[in-house]
Coordinates of C-alpha atoms in Angstrom, one line a residue:
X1 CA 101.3 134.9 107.9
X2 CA 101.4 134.5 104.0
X3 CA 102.0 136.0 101.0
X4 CA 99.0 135.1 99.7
X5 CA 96.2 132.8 99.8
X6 CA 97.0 129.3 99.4
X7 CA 95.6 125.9 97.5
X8 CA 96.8 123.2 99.8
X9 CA 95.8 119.7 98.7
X10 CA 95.9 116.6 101.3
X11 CA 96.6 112.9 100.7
X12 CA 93.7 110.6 102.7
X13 CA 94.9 107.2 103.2
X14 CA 98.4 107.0 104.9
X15 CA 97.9 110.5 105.7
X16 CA 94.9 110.7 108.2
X17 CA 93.2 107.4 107.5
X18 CA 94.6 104.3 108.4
X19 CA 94.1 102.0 105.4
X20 CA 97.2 99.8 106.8
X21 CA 95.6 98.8 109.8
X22 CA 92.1 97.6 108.1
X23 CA 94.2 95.4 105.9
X24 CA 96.1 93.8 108.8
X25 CA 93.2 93.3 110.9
X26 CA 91.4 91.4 108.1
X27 CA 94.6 89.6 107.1
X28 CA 94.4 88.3 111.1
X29 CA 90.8 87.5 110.9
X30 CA 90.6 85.7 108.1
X31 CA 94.2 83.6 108.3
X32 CA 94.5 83.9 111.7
X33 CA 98.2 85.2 110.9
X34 CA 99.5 87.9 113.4
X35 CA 100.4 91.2 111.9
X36 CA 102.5 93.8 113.6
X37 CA 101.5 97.3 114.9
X38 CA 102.5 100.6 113.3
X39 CA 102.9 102.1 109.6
X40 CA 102.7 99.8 106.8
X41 CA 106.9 98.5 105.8
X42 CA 105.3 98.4 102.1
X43 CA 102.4 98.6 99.9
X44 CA 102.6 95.0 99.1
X45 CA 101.4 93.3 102.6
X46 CA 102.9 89.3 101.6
X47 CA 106.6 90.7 101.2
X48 CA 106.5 91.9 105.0
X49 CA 104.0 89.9 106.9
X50 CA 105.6 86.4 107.7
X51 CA 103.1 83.5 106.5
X52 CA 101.3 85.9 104.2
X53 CA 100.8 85.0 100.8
X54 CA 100.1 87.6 97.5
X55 CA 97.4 85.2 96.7
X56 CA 96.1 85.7 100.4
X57 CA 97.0 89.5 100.7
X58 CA 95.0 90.1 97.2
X59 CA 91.9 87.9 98.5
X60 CA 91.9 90.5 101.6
X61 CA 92.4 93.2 99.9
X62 CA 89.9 92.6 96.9
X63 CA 87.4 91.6 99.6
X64 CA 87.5 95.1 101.0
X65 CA 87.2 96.7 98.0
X66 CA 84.1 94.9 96.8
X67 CA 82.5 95.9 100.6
X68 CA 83.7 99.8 100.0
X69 CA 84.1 99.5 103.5
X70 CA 86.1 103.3 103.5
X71 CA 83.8 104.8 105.9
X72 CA 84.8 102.4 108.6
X73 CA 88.7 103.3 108.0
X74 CA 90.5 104.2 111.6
X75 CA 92.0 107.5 111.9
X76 CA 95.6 108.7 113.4
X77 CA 95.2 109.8 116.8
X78 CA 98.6 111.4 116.3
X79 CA 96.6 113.6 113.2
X80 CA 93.2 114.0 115.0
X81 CA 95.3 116.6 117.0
X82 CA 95.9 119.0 113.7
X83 CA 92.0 118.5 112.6
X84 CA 91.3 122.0 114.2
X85 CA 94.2 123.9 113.0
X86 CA 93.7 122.8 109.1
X87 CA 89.8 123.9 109.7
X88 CA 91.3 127.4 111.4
X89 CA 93.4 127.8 108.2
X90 CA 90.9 127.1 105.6
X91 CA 89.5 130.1 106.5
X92 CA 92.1 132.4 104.8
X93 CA 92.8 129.4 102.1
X94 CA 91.6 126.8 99.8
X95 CA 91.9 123.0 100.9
X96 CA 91.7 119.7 98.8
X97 CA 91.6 116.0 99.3
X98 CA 93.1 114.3 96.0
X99 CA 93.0 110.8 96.3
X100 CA 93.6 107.5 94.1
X101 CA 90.4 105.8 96.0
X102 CA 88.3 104.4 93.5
X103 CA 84.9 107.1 92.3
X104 CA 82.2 104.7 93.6
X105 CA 84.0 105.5 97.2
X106 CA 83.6 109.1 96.9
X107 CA 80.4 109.9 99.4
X108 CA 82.1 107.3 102.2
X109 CA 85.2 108.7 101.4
X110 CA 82.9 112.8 102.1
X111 CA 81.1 110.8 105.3
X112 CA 84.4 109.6 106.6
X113 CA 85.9 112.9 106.2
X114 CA 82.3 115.2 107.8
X115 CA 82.6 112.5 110.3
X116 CA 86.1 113.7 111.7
X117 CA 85.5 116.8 111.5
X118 CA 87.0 118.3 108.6
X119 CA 85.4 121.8 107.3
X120 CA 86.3 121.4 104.0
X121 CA 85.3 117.4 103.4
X122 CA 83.2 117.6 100.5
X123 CA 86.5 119.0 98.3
X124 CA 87.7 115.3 97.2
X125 CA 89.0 114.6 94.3
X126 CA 89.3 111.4 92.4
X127 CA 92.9 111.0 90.7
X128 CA 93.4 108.0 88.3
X129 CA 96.5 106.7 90.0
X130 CA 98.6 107.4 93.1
X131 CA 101.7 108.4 90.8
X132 CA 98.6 111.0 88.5
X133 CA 97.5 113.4 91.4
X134 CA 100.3 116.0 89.6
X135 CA 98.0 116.2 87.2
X136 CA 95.0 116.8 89.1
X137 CA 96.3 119.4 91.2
X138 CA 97.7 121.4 88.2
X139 CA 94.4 121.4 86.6
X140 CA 92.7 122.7 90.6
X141 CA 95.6 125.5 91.0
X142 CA 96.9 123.5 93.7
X143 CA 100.3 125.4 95.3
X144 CA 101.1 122.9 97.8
X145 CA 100.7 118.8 98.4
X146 CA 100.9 116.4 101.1
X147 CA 101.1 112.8 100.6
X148 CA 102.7 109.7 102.1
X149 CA 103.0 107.7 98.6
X150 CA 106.6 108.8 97.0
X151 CA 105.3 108.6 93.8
X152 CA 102.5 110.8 94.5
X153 CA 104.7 113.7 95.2
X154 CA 107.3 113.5 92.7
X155 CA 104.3 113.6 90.4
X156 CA 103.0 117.0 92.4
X157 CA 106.5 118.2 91.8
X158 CA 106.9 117.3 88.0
X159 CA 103.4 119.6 88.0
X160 CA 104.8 122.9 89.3
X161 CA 103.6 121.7 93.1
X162 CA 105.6 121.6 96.3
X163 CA 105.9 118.3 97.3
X164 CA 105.8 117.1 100.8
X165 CA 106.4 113.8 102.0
X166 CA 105.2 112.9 104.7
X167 CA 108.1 110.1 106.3
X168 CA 106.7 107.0 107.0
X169 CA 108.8 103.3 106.6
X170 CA 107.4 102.6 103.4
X171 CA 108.6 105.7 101.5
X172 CA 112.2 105.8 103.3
X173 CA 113.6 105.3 99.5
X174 CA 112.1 108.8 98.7
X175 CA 113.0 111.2 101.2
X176 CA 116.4 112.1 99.4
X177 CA 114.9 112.5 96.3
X178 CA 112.1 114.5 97.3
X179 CA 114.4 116.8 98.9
X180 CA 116.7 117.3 95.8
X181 CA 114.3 118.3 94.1
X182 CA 113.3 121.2 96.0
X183 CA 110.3 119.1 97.9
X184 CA 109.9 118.9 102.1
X185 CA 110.2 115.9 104.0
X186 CA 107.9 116.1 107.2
X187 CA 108.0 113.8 110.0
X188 CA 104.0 114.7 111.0
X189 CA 100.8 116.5 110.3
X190 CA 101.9 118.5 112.9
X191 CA 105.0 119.4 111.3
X192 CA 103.6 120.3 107.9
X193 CA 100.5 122.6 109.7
X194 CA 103.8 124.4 111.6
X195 CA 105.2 124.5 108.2
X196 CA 102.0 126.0 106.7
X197 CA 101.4 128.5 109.5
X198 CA 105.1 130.2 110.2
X199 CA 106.2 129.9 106.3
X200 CA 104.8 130.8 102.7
X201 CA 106.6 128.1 100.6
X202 CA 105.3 128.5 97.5
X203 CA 107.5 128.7 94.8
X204 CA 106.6 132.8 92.8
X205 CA 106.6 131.4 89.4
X206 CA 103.6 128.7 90.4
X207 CA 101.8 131.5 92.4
X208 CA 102.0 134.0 89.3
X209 CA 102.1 131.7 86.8
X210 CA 100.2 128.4 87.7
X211 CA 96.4 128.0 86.8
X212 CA 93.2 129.8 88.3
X213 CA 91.8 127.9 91.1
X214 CA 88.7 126.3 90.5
X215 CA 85.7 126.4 92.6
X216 CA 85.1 122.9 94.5
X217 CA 84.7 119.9 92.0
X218 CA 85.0 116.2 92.2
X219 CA 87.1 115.0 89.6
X220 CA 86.2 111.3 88.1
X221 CA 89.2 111.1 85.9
X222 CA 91.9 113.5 84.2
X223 CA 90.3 114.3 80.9
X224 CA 87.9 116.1 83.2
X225 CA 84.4 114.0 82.2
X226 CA 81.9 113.8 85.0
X227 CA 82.6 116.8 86.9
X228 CA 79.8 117.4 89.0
X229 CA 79.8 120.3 91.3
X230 CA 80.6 119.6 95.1
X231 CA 77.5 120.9 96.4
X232 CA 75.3 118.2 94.2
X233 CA 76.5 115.5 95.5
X234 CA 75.9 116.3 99.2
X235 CA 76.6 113.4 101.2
X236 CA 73.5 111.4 102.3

């Protein structure tokens, strides 16, 4: 199925988690201002969301980070479906969550994660910015990245790490891009687990050349201070 074992690392929110949905459900409760269904149009909620302020959107959205309220996130029902088949695959290959979630949310982030079923939940990592996960995967030996953030995955590619975007309205700007540069543009989870299951897409030079994988740590910043060993901080 491969030509070798693979380091696959997964984007959280936008991905499986809905973070969009959270947001717009507290923006209704609190302003009583209607917010439409789907993916977000943008990261910044006021410039799509008629009546919606970016004083309002950042009282909403600092109010959820000072509850850490992650563990209560929704999922995708359309991803739930592909939960199985990543599990099935980590068998015969490494997987990763590298996220931009703050380090105080990393054992909600582990709950969240046990909680729907994911095998390999406890590998999250902690990057310092959406556009910095490049960096984190080069230091885990990461081969291949999902994410839904455009940013994100031109910084995976400018690592030595395919890039796939995941397509959602948000990140239209970046599908062109992502493409010319040798990155995939996938419509679904579903899509990129096809992708990962009928075709080795790793690029030779990162396989031969690119860093030894690392066993399972959770990464608090870049410069690689407080790494703490996955299975000492077991989730409660």
């Amino acid at each position: 199925m491969y030509g070798g074992p693979l380091h696959v690392a997964l984007d959280i929110d936008g991905v499986f988690a809905d973070f969009n949905r959270e947001i717009c459900e507290r923006i209704t409760a609190k302003f009583n201002i209607p917010t439409p269904e789907g993916h977000a149009l943008e990261w910044g909620w006021s410039s799509w969301i008629s009546g919606l302020t970016d004083k309002m959107e950042k009282e909403v959205v600092d109010q959820f980070y000072a509850e850490g309220a992650w563990d209560r996130l929704h999922s995708y029902h359309e991803a739930e479906a592909e939960y199985e088949r990543l599990n099935e695959l980590f068998a015969d290959h490494q997987f990763s969550f590298i996220t931009s979630r703050p380090r105080r949310a990393h054992k909600d982030t582990v709950n969240w994660l046990i909680s729907n079923g994911f095998t390999f939940a406890r590998n999250v990592f902690h990057a310092e910015a959406g556009d910095r996960k490049g960096e984190t995967a080069r230091f885990l030996g990461v081969h291949i990245a999902l994410d839904d953030y455009g940013p994100a995955v031109l910084n995976y590619q400018d690592n030595g790490v395919v890039g796939v975007l995941l397509s959602r309205p948000h990140n239209k700007g970046y599908e062109k891009l992502v493409e010319a540069r040798g990155g995939l543009v996938v419509a679904t989870v579903e899509e990129f687990v096809d992708h990962l299951m009928q075709k080795h897409v790793v690029q030779d030079e990162v396989m031969d050349e690119g860093p030894t994988v690392l066993p399972a740590y959770s990464m608090a910043n870049q410069n690689g201070e407080n790494m703490t060993p996955i299975s000492e901080q077991a989730a409660e």
